[in-house]
CSV table of C-alpha atoms and ligand atoms in Angstrom, one decimal:
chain,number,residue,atom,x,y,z
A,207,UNK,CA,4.9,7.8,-3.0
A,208,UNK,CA,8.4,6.6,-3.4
A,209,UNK,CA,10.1,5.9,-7.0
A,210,UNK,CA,6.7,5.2,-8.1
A,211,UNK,CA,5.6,2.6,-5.7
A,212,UNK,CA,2.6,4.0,-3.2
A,213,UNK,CA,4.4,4.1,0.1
A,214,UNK,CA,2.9,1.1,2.1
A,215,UNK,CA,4.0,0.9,6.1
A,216,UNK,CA,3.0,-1.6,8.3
A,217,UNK,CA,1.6,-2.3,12.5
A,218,UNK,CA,3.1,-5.7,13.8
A,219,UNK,CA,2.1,-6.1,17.1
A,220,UNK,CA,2.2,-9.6,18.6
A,221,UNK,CA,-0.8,-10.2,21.2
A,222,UNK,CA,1.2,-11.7,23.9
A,223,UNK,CA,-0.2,-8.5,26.5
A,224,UNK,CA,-1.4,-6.0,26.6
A,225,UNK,CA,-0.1,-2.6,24.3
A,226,UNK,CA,1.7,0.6,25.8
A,227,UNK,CA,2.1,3.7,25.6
A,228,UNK,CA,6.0,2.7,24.0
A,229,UNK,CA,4.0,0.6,21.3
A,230,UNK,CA,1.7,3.6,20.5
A,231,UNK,CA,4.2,6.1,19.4
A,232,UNK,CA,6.2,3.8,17.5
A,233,UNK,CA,2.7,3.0,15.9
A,234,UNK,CA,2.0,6.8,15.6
A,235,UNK,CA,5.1,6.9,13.6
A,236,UNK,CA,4.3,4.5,11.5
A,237,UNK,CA,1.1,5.7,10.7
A,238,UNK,CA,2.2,9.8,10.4
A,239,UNK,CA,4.7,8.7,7.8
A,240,UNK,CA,1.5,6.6,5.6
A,241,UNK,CA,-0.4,9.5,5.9
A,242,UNK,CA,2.5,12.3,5.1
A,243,UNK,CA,3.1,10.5,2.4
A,244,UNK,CA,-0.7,9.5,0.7
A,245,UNK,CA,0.0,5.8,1.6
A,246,UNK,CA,-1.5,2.8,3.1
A,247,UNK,CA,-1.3,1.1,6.6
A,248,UNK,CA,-1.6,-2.3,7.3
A,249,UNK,CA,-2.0,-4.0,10.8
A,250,UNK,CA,-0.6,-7.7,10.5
A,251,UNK,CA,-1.1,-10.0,13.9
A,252,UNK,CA,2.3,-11.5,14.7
A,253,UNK,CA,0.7,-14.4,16.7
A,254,UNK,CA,3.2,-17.1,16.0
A,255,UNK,CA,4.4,-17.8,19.4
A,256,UNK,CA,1.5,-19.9,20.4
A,257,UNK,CA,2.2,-20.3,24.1
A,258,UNK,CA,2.3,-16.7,24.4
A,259,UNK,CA,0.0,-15.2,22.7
A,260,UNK,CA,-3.8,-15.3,24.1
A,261,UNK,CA,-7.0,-14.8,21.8
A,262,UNK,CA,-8.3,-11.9,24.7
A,263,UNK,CA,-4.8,-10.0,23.8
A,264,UNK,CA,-6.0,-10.0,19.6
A,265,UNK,CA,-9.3,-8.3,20.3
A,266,UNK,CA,-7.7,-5.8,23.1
A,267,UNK,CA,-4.9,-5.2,20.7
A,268,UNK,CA,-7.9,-3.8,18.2
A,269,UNK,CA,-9.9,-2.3,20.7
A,270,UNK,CA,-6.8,-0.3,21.9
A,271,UNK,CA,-5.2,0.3,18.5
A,272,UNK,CA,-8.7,1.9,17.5
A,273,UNK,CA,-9.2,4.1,20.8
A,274,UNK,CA,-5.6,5.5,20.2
A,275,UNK,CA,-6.5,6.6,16.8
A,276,UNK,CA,-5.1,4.0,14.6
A,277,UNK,CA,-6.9,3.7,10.9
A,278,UNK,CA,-5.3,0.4,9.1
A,279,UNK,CA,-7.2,-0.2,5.6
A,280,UNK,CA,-6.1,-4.0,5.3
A,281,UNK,CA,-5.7,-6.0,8.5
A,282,UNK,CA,-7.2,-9.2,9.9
A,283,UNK,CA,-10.2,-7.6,10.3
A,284,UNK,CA,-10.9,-5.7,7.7
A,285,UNK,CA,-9.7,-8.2,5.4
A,286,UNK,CA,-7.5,-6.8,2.2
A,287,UNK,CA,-5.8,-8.0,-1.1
A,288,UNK,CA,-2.8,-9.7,1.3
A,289,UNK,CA,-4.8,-11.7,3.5
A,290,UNK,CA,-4.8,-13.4,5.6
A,291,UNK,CA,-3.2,-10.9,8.2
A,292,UNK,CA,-2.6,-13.1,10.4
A,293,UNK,CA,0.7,-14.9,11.1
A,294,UNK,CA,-0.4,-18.2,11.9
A,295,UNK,CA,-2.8,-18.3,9.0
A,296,UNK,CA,0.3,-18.2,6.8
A,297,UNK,CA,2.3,-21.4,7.4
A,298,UNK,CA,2.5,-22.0,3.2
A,299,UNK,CA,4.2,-18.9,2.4
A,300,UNK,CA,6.9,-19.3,5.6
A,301,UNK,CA,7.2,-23.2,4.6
A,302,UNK,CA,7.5,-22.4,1.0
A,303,UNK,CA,10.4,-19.4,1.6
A,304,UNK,CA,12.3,-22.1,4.5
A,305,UNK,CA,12.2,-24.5,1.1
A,306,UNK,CA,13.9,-21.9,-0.7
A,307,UNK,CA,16.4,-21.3,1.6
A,308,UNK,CA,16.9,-24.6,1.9
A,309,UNK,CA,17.5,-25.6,-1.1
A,310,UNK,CA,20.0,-22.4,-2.0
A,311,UNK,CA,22.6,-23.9,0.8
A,312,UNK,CA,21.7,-21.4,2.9
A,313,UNK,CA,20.6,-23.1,6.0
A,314,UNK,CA,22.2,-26.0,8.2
A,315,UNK,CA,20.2,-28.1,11.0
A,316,UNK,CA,21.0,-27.5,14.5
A,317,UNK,CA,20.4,-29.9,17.2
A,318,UNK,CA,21.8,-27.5,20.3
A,319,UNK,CA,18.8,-27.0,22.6
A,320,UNK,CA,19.5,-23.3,23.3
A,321,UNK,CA,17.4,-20.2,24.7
A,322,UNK,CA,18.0,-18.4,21.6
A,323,UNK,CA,16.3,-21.4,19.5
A,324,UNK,CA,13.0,-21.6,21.9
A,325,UNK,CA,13.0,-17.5,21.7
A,326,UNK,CA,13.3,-16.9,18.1
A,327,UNK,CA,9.5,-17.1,17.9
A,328,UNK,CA,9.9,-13.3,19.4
A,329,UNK,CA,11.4,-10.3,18.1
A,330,UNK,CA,14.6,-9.9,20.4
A,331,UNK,CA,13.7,-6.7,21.7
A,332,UNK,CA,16.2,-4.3,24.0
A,333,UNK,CA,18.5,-6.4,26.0
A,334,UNK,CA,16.9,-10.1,24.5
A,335,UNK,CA,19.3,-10.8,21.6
A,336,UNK,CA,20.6,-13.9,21.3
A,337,UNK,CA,24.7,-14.6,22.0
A,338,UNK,CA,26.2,-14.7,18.4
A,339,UNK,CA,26.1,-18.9,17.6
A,340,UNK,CA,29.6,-20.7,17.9
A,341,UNK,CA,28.8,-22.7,15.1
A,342,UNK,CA,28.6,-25.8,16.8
A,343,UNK,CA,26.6,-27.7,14.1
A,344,UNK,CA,27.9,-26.0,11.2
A,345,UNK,CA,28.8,-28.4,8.3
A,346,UNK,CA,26.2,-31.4,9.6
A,347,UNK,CA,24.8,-31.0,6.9
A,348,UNK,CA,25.6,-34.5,5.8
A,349,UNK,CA,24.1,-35.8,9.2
A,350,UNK,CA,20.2,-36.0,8.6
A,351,UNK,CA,18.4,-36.7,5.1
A,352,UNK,CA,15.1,-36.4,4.1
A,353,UNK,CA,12.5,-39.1,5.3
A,354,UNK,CA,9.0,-39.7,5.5
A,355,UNK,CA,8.3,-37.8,8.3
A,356,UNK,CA,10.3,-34.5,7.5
A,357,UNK,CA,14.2,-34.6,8.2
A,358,UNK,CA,15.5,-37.6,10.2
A,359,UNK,CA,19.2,-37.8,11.4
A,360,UNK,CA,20.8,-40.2,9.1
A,361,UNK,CA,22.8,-43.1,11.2
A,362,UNK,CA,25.4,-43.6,8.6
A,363,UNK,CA,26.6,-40.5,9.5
A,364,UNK,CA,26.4,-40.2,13.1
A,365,UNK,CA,27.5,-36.5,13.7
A,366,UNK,CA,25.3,-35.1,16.2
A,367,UNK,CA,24.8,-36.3,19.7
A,368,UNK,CA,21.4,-35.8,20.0
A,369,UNK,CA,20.4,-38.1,17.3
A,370,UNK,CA,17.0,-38.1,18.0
A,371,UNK,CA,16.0,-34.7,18.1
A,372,UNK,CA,14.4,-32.7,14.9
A,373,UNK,CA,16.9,-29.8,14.3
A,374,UNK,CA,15.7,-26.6,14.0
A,375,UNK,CA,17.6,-24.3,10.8
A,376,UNK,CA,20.2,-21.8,11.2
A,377,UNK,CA,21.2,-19.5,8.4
A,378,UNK,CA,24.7,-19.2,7.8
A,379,UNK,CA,26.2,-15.7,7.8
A,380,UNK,CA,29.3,-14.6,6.3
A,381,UNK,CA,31.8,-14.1,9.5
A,382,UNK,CA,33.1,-10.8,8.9
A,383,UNK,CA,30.3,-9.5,6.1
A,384,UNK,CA,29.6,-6.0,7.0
A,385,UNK,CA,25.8,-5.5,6.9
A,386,UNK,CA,25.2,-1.8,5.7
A,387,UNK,CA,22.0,0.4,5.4
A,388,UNK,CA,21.0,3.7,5.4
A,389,UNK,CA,18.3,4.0,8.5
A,390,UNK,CA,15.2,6.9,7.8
A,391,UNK,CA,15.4,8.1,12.0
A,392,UNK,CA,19.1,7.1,12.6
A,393,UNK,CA,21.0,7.4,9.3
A,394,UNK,CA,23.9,5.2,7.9
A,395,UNK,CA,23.9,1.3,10.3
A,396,UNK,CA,26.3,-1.3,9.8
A,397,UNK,CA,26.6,-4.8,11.4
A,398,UNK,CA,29.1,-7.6,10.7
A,399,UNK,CA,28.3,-10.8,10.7
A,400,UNK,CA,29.6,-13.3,13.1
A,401,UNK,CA,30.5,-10.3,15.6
A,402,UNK,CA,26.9,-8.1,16.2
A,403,UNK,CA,24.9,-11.4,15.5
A,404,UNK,CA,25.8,-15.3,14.6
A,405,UNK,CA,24.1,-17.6,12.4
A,406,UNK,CA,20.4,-17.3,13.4
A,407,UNK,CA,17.8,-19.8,13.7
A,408,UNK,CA,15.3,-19.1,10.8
A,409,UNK,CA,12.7,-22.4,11.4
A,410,UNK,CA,12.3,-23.8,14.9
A,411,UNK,CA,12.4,-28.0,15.6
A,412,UNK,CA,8.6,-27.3,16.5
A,413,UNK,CA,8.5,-26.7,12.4
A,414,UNK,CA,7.1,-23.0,13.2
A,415,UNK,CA,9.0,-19.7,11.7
A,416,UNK,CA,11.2,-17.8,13.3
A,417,UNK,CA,10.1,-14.1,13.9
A,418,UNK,CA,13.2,-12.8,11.0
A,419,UNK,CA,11.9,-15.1,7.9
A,420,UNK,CA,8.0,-14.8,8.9
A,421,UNK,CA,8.6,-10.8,9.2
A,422,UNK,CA,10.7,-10.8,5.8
A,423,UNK,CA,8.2,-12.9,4.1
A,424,UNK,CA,5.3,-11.2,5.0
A,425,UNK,CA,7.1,-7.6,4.4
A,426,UNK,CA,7.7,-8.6,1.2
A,427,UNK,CA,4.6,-10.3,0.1
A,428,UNK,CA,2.5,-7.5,1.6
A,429,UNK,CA,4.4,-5.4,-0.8
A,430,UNK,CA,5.2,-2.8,2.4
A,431,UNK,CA,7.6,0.0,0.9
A,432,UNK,CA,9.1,0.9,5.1
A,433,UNK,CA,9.3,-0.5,8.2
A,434,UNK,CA,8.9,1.7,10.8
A,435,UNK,CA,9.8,-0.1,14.5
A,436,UNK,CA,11.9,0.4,17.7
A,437,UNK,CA,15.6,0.7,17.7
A,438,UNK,CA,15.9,-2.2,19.9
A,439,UNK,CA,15.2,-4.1,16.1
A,440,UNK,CA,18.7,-2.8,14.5
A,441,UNK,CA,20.1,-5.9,14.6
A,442,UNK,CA,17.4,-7.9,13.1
A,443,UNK,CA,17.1,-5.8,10.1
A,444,UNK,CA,21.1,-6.7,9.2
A,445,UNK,CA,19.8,-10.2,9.8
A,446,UNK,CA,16.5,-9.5,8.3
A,447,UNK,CA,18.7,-8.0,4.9
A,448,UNK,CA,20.4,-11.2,4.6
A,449,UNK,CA,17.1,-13.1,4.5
A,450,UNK,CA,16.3,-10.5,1.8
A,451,UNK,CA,18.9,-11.0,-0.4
A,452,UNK,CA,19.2,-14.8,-0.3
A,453,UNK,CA,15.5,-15.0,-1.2
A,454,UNK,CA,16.2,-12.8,-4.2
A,455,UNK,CA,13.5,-10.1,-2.2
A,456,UNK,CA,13.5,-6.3,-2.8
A,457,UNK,CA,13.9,-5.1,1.2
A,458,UNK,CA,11.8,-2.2,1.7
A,459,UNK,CA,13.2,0.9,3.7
A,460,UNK,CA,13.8,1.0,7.7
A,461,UNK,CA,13.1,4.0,9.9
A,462,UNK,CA,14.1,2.9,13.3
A,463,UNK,CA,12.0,5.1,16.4
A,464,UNK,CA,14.0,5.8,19.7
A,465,UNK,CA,12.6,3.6,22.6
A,466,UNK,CA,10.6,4.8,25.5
A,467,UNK,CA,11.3,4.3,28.9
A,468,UNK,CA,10.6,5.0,31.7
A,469,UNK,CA,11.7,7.1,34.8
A,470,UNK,CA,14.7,4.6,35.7
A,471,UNK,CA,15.6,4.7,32.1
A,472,UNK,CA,14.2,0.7,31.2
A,473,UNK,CA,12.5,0.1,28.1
A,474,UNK,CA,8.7,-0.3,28.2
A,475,UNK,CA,8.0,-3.8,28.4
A,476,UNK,CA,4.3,-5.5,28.6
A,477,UNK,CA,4.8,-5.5,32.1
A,478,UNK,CA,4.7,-2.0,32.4
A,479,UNK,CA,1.2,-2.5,32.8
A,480,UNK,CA,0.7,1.1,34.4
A,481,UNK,CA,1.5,2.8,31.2
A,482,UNK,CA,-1.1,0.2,29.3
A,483,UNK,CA,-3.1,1.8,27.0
A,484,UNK,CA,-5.7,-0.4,28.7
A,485,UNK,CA,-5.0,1.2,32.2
A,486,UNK,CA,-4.8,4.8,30.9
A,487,UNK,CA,-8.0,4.4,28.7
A,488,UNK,CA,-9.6,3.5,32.2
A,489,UNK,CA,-7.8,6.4,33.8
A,490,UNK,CA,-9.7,8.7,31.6
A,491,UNK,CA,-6.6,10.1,29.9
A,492,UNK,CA,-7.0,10.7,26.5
A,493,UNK,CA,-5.1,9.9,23.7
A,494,UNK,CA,-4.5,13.5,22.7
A,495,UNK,CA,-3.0,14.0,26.2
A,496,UNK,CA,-0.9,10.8,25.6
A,497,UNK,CA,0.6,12.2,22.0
A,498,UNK,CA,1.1,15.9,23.7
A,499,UNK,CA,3.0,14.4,27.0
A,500,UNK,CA,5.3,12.8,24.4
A,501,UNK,CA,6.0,15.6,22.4
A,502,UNK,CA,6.9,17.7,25.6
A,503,UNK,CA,9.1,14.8,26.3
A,504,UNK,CA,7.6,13.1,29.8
A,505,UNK,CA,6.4,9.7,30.2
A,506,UNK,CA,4.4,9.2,33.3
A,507,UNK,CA,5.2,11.6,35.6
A,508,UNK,CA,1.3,12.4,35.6
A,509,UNK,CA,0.3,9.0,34.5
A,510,UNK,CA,1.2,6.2,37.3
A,511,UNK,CA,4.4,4.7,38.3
A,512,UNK,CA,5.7,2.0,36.2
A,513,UNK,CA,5.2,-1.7,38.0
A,514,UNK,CA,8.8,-3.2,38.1
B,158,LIG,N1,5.8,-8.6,16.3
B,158,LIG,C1,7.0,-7.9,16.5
B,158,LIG,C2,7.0,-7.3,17.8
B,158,LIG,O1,6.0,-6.9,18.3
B,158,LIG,C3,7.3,-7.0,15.4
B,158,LIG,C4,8.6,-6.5,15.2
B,158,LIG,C5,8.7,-5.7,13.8
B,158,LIG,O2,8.2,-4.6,13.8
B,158,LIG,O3,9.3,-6.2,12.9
B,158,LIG,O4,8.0,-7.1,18.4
């Protein structure tokens, strides 16, 4: 329990491959601080990058999750009192928050057709955050109004130069604002605004979510009291806080886990399809082993070379 609320952590894995051995102790974690503390674990499916992620992934996801050890009491399928569990069975809820948002002043329609828009479907993982935003479409605002079909650029006020594509929606930070909080693993963080990250693309022109509001919408409506997840996600919880506080939500707690790597000292990636809890399952290691090599500290001296 913490100040009264029963501690509620969560497992977010998107099914875009196959889950490793990186994935798995950030999971353990997550799950040895639900039990430590008498609480509950959900699993949520973060399946909202559509090209990506692959039905086959969702049920090996399951399958591996349970072989590991994982016990989740709500999750997509188990069902629970904040379903559904899975992302792209919540479109209202993400729609209803963007509206919100909206509607504050908080966001402003961008029409610059940029990596970091097409990639904000992902969590931006070690070494795949975006370039903070130069601000290009700041203040246009006043350049699209609301049609029949959804926003449509408004040719009275012909601002943008690409007056025919749907924006997508950027939420506009504070340059300078110092984003503090105190992490459970790495104690006190700070980012500043328009320095460690830009203004960040919240709904895509494809009208799907951006991995920052669907996570902060979902963390909050599934009531979880910590987030337990890689390092590599620092950043995004600053970003994730300022989604938090212009919704008027109550941000839960953030332990942030040291990454994995491997021998050449590279994050573990999907592709490291050696270390695949898939691939070690059929190696006949056992998870035990798995959880004991990682406590001694080695990766996969014993276990396979990671593929490059
Ligand atoms: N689905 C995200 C991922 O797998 C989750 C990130 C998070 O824990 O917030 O990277």
């Amino acid at each position: 329990m913490s100040g009264g609320r029963t501690y509620r952590g969560r497992l977010a894995p998107s099914p875009t491959g196959h889950l490793h051995l990186g994935h798995a102790r950030t999971f353990w974690t997550a799950q040895e601080r639900a039990q430590g503390q008498g609480g509950v674990l959900v699993l949520r499916n973060e399946d909202l990058d559509r090209q990506r992620c692959k039905p086959e992934f969702v049920s090996a996801m399951l399958e591996d999750l349970r072989w590991f050890g994982f016990h989740w009491v709500e999750g997509p399928d188990v069902g629970g009192p904040h379903a559904p569990y899975t992302q792209s069975e919540r479109m209202p809820l993400y729609r209803t928050a963007f509206e919100r948002l909206r509607a504050g002043g908080f966001l402003y329609p961008c029409t610059c057709s940029r990596q970091d828009v097409l990639r904000a479907l992902q969590a931006p993982h070690q070494g795949e955050d975006e370039p903070v935003y130069p601000g290009t479409c700041r203040g246009r605002e006043k350049s699209f109004k609301l049609g029949v079909s959804g926003l449509e650029f408004d040719a009275s006020n012909p601002q943008p130069q690409t007056p025919n594509s749907k924006p997508s929606w950027r939420f506009r930070v504070s340059d300078g604002q110092a984003v503090s909080f105190h992490d459970g693993q790495l104690g006190p963080q700070t980012f500043v605004a328009g320095a460690d990250f830009g203004d960040f693309v919240v709904w895509r022109n494809d009208d799907l979510p951006a991995y920052q509001l669907a996570c902060v919408v979902d963390d909050a409506a599934m009531g979880i009291t910590e987030v337990v997840r890689g390092a590599d996600l620092l950043a995004s919880t600053a970003r994730q806080l300022l989604l938090y506080e212009a919704l008027g939500l109550k941000a839960p707690a953030f332990h942030h886990c040291p990454l994995m790597t491997d021998e050449r000292g590279v994050r573990l990636a999907k592709r490291h399809d050696a270390l695949s809890l898939r691939v070690l399952r059929v190696r006949g290691v056992s998870p035990a082993e798995l959880r004991a090599g990682w406590i001694r500290g080695e990766l996969s001296s014993n276990l396979g070379t990671p593929m490059p």
